[in-house]
Short mmCIF file of C-alpha atoms in Angstrom, two decimals:
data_model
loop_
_atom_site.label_atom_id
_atom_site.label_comp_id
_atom_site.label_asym_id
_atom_site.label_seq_id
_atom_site.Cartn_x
_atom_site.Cartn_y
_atom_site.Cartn_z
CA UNK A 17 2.30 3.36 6.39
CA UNK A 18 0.01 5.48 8.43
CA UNK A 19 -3.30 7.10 7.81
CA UNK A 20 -4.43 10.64 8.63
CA UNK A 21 -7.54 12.17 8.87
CA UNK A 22 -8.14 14.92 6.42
CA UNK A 23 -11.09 17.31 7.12
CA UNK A 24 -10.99 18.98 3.67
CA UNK A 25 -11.01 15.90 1.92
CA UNK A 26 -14.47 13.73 0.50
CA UNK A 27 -15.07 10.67 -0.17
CA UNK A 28 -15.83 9.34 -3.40
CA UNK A 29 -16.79 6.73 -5.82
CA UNK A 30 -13.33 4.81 -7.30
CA UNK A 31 -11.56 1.86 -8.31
CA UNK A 32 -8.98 -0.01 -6.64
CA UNK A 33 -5.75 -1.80 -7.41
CA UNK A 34 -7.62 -5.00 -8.54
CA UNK A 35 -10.36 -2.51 -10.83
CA UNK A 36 -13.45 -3.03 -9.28
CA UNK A 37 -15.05 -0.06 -8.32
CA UNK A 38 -14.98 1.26 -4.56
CA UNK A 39 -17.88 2.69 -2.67
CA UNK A 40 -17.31 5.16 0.16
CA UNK A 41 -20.09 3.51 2.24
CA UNK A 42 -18.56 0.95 4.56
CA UNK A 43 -15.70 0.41 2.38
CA UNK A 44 -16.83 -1.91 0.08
CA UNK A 45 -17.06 -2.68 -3.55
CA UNK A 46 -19.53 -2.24 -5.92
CA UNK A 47 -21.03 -5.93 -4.96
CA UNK A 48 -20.86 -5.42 -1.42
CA UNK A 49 -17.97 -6.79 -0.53
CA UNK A 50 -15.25 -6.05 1.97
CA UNK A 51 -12.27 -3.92 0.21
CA UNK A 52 -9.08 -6.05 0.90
CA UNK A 53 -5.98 -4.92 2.77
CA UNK A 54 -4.11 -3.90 0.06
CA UNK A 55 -5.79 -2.15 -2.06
CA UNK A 56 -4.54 1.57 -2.16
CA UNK A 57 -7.43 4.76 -2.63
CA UNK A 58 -5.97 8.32 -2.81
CA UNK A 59 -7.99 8.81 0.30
CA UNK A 60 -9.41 5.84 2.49
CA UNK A 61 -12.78 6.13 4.13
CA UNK A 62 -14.06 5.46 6.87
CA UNK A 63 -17.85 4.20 7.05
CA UNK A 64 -18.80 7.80 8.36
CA UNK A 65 -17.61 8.79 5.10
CA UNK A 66 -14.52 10.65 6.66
CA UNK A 67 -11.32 10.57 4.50
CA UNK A 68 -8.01 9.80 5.53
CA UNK A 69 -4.83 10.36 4.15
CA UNK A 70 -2.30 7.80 3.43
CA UNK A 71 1.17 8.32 4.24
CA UNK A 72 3.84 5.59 2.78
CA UNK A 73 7.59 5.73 4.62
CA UNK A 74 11.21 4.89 4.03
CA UNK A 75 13.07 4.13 6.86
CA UNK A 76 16.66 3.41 7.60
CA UNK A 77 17.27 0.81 10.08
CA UNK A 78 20.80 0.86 9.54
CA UNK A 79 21.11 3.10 12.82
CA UNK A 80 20.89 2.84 16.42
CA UNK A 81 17.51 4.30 16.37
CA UNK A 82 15.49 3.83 13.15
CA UNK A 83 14.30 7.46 11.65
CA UNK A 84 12.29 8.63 8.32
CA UNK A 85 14.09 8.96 4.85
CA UNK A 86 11.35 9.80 2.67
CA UNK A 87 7.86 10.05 3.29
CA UNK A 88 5.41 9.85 0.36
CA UNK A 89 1.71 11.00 0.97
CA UNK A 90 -0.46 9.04 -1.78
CA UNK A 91 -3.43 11.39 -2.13
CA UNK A 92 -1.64 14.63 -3.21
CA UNK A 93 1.82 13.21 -4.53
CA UNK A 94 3.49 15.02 -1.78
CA UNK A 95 7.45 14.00 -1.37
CA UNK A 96 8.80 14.48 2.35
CA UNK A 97 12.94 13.98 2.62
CA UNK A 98 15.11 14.24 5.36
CA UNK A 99 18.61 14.27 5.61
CA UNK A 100 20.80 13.53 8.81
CA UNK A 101 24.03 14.30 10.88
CA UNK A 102 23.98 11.52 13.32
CA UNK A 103 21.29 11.08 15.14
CA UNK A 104 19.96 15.14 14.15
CA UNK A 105 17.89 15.63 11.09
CA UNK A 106 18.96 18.69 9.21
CA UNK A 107 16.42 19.36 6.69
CA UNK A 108 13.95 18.43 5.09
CA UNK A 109 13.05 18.74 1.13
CA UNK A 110 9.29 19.00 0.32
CA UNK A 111 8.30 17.84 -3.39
CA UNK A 112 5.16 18.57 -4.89
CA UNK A 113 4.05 17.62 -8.04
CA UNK A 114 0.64 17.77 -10.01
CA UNK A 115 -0.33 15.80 -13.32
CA UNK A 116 3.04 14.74 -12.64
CA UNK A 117 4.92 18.55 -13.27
CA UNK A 118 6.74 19.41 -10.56
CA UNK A 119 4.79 22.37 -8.74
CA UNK A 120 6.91 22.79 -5.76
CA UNK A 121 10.52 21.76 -4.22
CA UNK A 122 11.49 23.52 -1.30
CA UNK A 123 14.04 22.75 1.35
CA UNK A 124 13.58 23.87 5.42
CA UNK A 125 15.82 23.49 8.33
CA UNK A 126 15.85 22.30 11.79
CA UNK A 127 17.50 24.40 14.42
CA UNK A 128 18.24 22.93 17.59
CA UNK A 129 17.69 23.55 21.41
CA UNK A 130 20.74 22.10 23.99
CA UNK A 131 18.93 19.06 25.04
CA UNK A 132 17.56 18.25 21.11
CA UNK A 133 14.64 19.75 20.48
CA UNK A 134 13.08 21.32 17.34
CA UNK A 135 13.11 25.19 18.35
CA UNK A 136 12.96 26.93 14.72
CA UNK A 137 12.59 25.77 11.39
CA UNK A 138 14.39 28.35 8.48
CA UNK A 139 14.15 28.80 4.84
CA UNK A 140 17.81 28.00 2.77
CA UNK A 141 17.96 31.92 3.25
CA UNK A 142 18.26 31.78 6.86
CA UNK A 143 14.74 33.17 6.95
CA UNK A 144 12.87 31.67 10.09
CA UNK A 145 9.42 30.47 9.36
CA UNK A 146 8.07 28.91 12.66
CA UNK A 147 9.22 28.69 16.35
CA UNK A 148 8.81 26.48 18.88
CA UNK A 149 8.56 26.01 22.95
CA UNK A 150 7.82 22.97 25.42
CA UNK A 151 7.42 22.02 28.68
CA UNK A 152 9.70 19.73 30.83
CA UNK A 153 7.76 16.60 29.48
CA UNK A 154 7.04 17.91 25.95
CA UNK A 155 4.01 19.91 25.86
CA UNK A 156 4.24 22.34 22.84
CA UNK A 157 3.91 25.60 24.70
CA UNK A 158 4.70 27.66 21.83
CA UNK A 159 4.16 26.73 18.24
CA UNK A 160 1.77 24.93 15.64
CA UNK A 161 2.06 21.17 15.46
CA UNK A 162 -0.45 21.15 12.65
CA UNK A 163 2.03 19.74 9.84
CA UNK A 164 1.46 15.53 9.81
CA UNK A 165 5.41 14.80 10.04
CA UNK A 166 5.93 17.66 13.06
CA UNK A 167 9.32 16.52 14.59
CA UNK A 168 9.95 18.42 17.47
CA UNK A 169 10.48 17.71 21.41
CA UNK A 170 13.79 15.64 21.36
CA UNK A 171 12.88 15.98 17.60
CA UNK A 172 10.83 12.97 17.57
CA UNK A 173 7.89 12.19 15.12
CA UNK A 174 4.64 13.57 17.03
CA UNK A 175 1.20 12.97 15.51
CA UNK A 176 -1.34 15.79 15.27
CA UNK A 177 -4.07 13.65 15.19
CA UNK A 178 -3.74 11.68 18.15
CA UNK A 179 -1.44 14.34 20.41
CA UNK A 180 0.92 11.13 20.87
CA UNK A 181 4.66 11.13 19.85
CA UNK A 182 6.46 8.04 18.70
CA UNK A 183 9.19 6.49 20.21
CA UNK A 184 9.65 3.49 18.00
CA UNK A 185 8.79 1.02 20.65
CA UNK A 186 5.95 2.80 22.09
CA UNK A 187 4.00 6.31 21.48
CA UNK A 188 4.30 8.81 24.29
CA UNK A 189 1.50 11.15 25.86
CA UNK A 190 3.45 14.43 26.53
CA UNK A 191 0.17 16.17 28.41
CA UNK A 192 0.18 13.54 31.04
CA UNK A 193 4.26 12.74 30.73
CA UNK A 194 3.12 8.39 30.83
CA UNK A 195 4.01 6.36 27.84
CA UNK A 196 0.70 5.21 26.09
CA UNK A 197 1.62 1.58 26.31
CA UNK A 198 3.10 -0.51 29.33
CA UNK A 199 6.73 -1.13 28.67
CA UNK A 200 7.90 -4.64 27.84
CA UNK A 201 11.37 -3.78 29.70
CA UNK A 202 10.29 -5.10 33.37
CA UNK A 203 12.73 -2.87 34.99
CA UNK A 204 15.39 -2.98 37.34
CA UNK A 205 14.23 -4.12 40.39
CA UNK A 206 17.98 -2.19 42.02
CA UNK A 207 16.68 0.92 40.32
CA UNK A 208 12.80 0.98 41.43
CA UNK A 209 11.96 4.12 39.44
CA UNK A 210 12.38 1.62 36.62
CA UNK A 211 9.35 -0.99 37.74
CA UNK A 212 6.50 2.20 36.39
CA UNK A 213 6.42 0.80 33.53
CA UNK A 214 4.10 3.91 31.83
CA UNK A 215 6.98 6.54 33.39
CA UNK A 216 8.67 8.78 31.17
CA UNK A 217 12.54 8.86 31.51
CA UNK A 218 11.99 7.92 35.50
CA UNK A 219 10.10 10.84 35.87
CA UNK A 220 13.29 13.08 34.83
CA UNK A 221 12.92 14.42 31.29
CA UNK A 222 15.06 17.54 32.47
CA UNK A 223 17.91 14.88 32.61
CA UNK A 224 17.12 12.05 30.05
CA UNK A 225 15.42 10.96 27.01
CA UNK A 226 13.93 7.25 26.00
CA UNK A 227 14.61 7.53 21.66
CA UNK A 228 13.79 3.60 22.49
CA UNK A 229 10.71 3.66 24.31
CA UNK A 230 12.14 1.40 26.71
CA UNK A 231 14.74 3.01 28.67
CA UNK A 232 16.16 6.39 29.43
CA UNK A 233 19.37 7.54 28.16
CA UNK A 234 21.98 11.14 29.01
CA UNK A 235 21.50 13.75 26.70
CA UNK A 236 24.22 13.78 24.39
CA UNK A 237 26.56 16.50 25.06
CA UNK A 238 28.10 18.21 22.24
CA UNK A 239 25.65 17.47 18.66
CA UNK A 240 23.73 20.47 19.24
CA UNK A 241 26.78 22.63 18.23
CA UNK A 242 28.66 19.77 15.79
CA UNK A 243 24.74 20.47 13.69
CA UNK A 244 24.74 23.55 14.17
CA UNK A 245 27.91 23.94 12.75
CA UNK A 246 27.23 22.09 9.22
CA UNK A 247 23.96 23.36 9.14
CA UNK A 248 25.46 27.08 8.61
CA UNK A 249 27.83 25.52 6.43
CA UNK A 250 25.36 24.08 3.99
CA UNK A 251 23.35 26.98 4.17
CA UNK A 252 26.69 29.19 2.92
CA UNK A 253 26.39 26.40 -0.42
CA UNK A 254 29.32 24.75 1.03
CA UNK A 255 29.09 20.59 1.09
CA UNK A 256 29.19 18.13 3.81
CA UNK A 257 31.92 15.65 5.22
#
């Protein structure tokens, strides 16, 4: 799971999974105790009294490089799904619900840039409703990263809230192009841009990416067009193979 802070939420008084009621101060319960680990609030707190959302994930692992099924955020009932070609996500299906009607089910697509990255996002109708631009190590240059599950540069899963992007093994710093943590990977002492162990790609992102957050890999020649491909077709109503 992962929390996110929410500026338009507030904290409140409430009860968690075990019924005991929950006081925003702290996080504790009614007698002063600690809240435990599991218990689930539709927004956390923080003992400032800032909310956070709480976002719960499916992943499948069944895949080189593990990505996001579904992601359900617990506060406003929000659905997130994703559906793949390989290694690119396609879309993504956004359910809403309230009082448990269904307010909102929309689906958006992910266009693609030669090396992988997010450029455009479009309605089924081919209607574009954002556009995007980086810099050689990832820097959104053009483009709001606002939404909580942004996938974009390399169309990885970056993090509004902390400006890091994660690469399963480690999250990744695109304004200073260093991984956040120091590699586990020692390197290759017959390849010595390999021993920084903070370096992105070996200081090549024009060349390679790191999906692993160990190691850099060739950009894959060829999916950009293969996605681009079904993703017309399933726009035209016709169904995948």
């Amino acid at each position: 799971f992962q929390l996110n802070y929410n500026p338009d939420a507030e904290c409140g008084y409430g009860k968690n999974v075990s019924g005991e009621v929950f006081m925003p101060e702290n996080n504790k319960n009614e007698d002063g105790s600690l809240t435990a680990e599991g218990d689930l609030f539709s927004y956390i707190c923080s003992a400032t009294g800032r909310a956070y959302d709480l976002t719960e994930y499916v992943n499948d692992t069944n895949r080189q490089y593990t990505e996001v099924l579904t992601a359900y955020t617990v506060n406003s009932g929000a659905t997130e799904s994703y559906s793949y070609n390989g290694r690119q996500r396609l879309s993504r299906n956004d359910i809403w619900t309230e009082a448990r009607d269904l307010v909102c089910n929309e689906t958006s697509y992910y266009l693609y840039d030669g090396r992988g990255s997010v450029t455009a996002n479009t309605w089924q109708n081919g209607m574009v409703t954002s556009v995007y631009q980086y810099d050689p190590y990832g820097q959104v240059t053009l483009g709001s990263t606002e939404h909580t599950d942004f996938y974009g540069y390399n169309a990885e899963s970056y993090n509004p809230n902390t400006g890091l992007e994660f690469l399963r093994a480690r999250y990744y710093n695109a304004e200073i192009g260093r991984f956040f943590q120091e590699d586990t990977y020692l390197g290759d002492i017959n390849d010595p841009l390999t021993l920084n162990r903070y370096a992105y790609t070996k200081n090549s992102p024009l060349n390679y990416i790191d999906p692993s957050g160990h190691t850099q890999v060739g950009i894959p020649k060829g999916i950009i067009s293969r996605t681009f491909d079904k993703l017309v077709d399933n726009i035209k109503g016709k169904l995948f193979i």
